[in-house]
PDB file of C-alpha atoms in Angstrom:
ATOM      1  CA  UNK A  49     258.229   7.065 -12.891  1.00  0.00           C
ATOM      2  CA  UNK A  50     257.934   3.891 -10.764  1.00  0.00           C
ATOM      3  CA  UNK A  51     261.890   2.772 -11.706  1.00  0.00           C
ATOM      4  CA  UNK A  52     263.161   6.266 -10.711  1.00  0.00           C
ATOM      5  CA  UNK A  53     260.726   6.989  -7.451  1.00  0.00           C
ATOM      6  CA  UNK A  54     262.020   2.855  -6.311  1.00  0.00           C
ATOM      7  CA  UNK A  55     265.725   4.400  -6.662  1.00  0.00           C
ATOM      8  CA  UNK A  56     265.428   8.141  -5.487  1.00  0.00           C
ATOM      9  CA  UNK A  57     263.159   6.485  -2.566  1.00  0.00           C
ATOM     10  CA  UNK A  58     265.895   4.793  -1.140  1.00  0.00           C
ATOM     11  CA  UNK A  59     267.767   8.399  -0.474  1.00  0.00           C
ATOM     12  CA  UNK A  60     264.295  10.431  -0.677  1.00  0.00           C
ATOM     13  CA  UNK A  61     260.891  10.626   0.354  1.00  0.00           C
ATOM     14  CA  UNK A  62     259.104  10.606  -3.302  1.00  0.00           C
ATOM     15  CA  UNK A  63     255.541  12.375  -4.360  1.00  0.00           C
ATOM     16  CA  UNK A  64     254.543  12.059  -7.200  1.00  0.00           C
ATOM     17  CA  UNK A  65     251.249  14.215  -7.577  1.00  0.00           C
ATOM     18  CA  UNK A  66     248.784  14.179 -10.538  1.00  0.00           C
ATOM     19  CA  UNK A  67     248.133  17.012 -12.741  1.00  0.00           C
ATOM     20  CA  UNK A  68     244.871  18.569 -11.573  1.00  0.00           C
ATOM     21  CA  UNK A  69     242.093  16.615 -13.822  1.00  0.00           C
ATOM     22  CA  UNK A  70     244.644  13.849 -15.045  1.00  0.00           C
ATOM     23  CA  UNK A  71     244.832  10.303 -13.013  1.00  0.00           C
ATOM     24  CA  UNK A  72     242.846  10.242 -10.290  1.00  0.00           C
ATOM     25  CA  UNK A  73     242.422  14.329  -9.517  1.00  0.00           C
ATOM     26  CA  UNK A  74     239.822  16.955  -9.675  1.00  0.00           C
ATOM     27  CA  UNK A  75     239.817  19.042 -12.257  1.00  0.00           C
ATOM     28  CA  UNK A  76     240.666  23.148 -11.788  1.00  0.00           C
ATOM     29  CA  UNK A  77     238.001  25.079 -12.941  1.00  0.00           C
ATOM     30  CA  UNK A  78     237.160  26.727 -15.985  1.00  0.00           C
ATOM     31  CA  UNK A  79     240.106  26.276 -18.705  1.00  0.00           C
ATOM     32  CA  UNK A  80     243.398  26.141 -16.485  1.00  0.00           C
ATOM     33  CA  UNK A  81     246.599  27.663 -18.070  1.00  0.00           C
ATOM     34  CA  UNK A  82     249.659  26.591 -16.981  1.00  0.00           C
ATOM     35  CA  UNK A  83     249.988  29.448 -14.297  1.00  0.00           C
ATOM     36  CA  UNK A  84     246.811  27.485 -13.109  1.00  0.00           C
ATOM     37  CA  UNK A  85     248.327  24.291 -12.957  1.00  0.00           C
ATOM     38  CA  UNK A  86     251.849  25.740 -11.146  1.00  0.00           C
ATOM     39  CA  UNK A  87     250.114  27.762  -8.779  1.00  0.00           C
ATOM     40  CA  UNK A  88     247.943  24.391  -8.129  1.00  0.00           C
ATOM     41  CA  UNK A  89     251.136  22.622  -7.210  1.00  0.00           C
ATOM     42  CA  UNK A  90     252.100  25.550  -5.053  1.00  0.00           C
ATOM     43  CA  UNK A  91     249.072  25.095  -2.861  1.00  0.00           C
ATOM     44  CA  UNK A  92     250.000  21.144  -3.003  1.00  0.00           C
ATOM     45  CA  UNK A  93     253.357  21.673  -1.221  1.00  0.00           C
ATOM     46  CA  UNK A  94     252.104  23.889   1.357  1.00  0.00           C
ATOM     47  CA  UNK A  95     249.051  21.563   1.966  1.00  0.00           C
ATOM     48  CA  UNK A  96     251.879  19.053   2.825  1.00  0.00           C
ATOM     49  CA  UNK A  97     254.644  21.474   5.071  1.00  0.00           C
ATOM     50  CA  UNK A  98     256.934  21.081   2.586  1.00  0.00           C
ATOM     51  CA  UNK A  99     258.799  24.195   2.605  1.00  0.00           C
ATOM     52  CA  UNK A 100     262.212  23.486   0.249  1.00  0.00           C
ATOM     53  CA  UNK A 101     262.137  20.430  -2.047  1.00  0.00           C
ATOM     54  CA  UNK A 102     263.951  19.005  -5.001  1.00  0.00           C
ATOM     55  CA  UNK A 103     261.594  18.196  -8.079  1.00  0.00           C
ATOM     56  CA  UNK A 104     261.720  16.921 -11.162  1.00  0.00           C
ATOM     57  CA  UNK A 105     259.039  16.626 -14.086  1.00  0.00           C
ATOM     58  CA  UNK A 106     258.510  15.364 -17.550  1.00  0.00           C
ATOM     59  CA  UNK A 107     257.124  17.200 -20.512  1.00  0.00           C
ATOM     60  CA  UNK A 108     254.435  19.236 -18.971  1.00  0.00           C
ATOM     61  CA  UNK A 109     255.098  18.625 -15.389  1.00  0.00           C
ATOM     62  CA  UNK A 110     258.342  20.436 -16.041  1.00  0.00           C
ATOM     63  CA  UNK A 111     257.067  23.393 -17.545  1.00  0.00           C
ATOM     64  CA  UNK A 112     254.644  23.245 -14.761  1.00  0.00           C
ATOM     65  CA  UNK A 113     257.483  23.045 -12.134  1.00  0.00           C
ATOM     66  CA  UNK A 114     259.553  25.624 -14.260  1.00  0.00           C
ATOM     67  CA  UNK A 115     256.256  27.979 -14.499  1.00  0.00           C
ATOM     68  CA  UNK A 116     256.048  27.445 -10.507  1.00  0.00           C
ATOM     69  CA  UNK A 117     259.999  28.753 -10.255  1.00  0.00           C
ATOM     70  CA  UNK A 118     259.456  31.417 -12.041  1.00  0.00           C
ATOM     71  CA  UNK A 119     256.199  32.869 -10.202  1.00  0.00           C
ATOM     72  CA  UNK A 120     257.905  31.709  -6.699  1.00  0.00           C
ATOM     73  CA  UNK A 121     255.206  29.471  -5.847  1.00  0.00           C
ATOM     74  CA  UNK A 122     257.933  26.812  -5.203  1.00  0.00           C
ATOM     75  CA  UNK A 123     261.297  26.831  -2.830  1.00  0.00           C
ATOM     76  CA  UNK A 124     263.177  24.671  -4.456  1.00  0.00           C
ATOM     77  CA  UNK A 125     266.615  23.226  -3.708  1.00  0.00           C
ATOM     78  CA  UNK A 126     267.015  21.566  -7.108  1.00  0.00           C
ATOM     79  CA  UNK A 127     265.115  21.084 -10.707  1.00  0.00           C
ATOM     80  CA  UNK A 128     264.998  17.971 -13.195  1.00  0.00           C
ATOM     81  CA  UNK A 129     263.095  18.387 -16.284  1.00  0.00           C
ATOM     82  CA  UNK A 130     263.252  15.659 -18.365  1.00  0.00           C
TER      83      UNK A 130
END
């Protein structure tokens, strides 16, 4: 993600959060489904005032950001899945 975040970032401010319990990030508790992990990434955008955003994810950060469309957990003006 580091080439695409270096070229969006010149037009964007770029986040790139980790899954909860991948990278550096707690884990969720119990055994998170992916309505777990989208409803995670709700809380993560409203922790950070973002209110509309663009997004994109790969392999299971899409169907995370898809899953997060779908419940309305996310406002967002545009999705990437890759």
């Amino acid at each position: 993600y580091e080439a695409l975040m270096a070229l969006w970032g010149r037009y964007f401010t770029c986040i790139a959060p980790d899954t909860p319990g991948f990278g550096q990030s707690d884990p969720l508790p119990g055994t998170p489904e992916i309505v777990d992990f989208a409803d995670a990434l709700g809380e993560f955008t409203r922790a950070l005032g973002l209110k509309r955003c663009a997004a994109y994810g790969f392999h299971s950060g899409g169907i995370i950001l898809v899953t997060a469309l779908k419940r309305r957990t996310l406002d967002l003006s545009c999705l990437a899945v890759g």
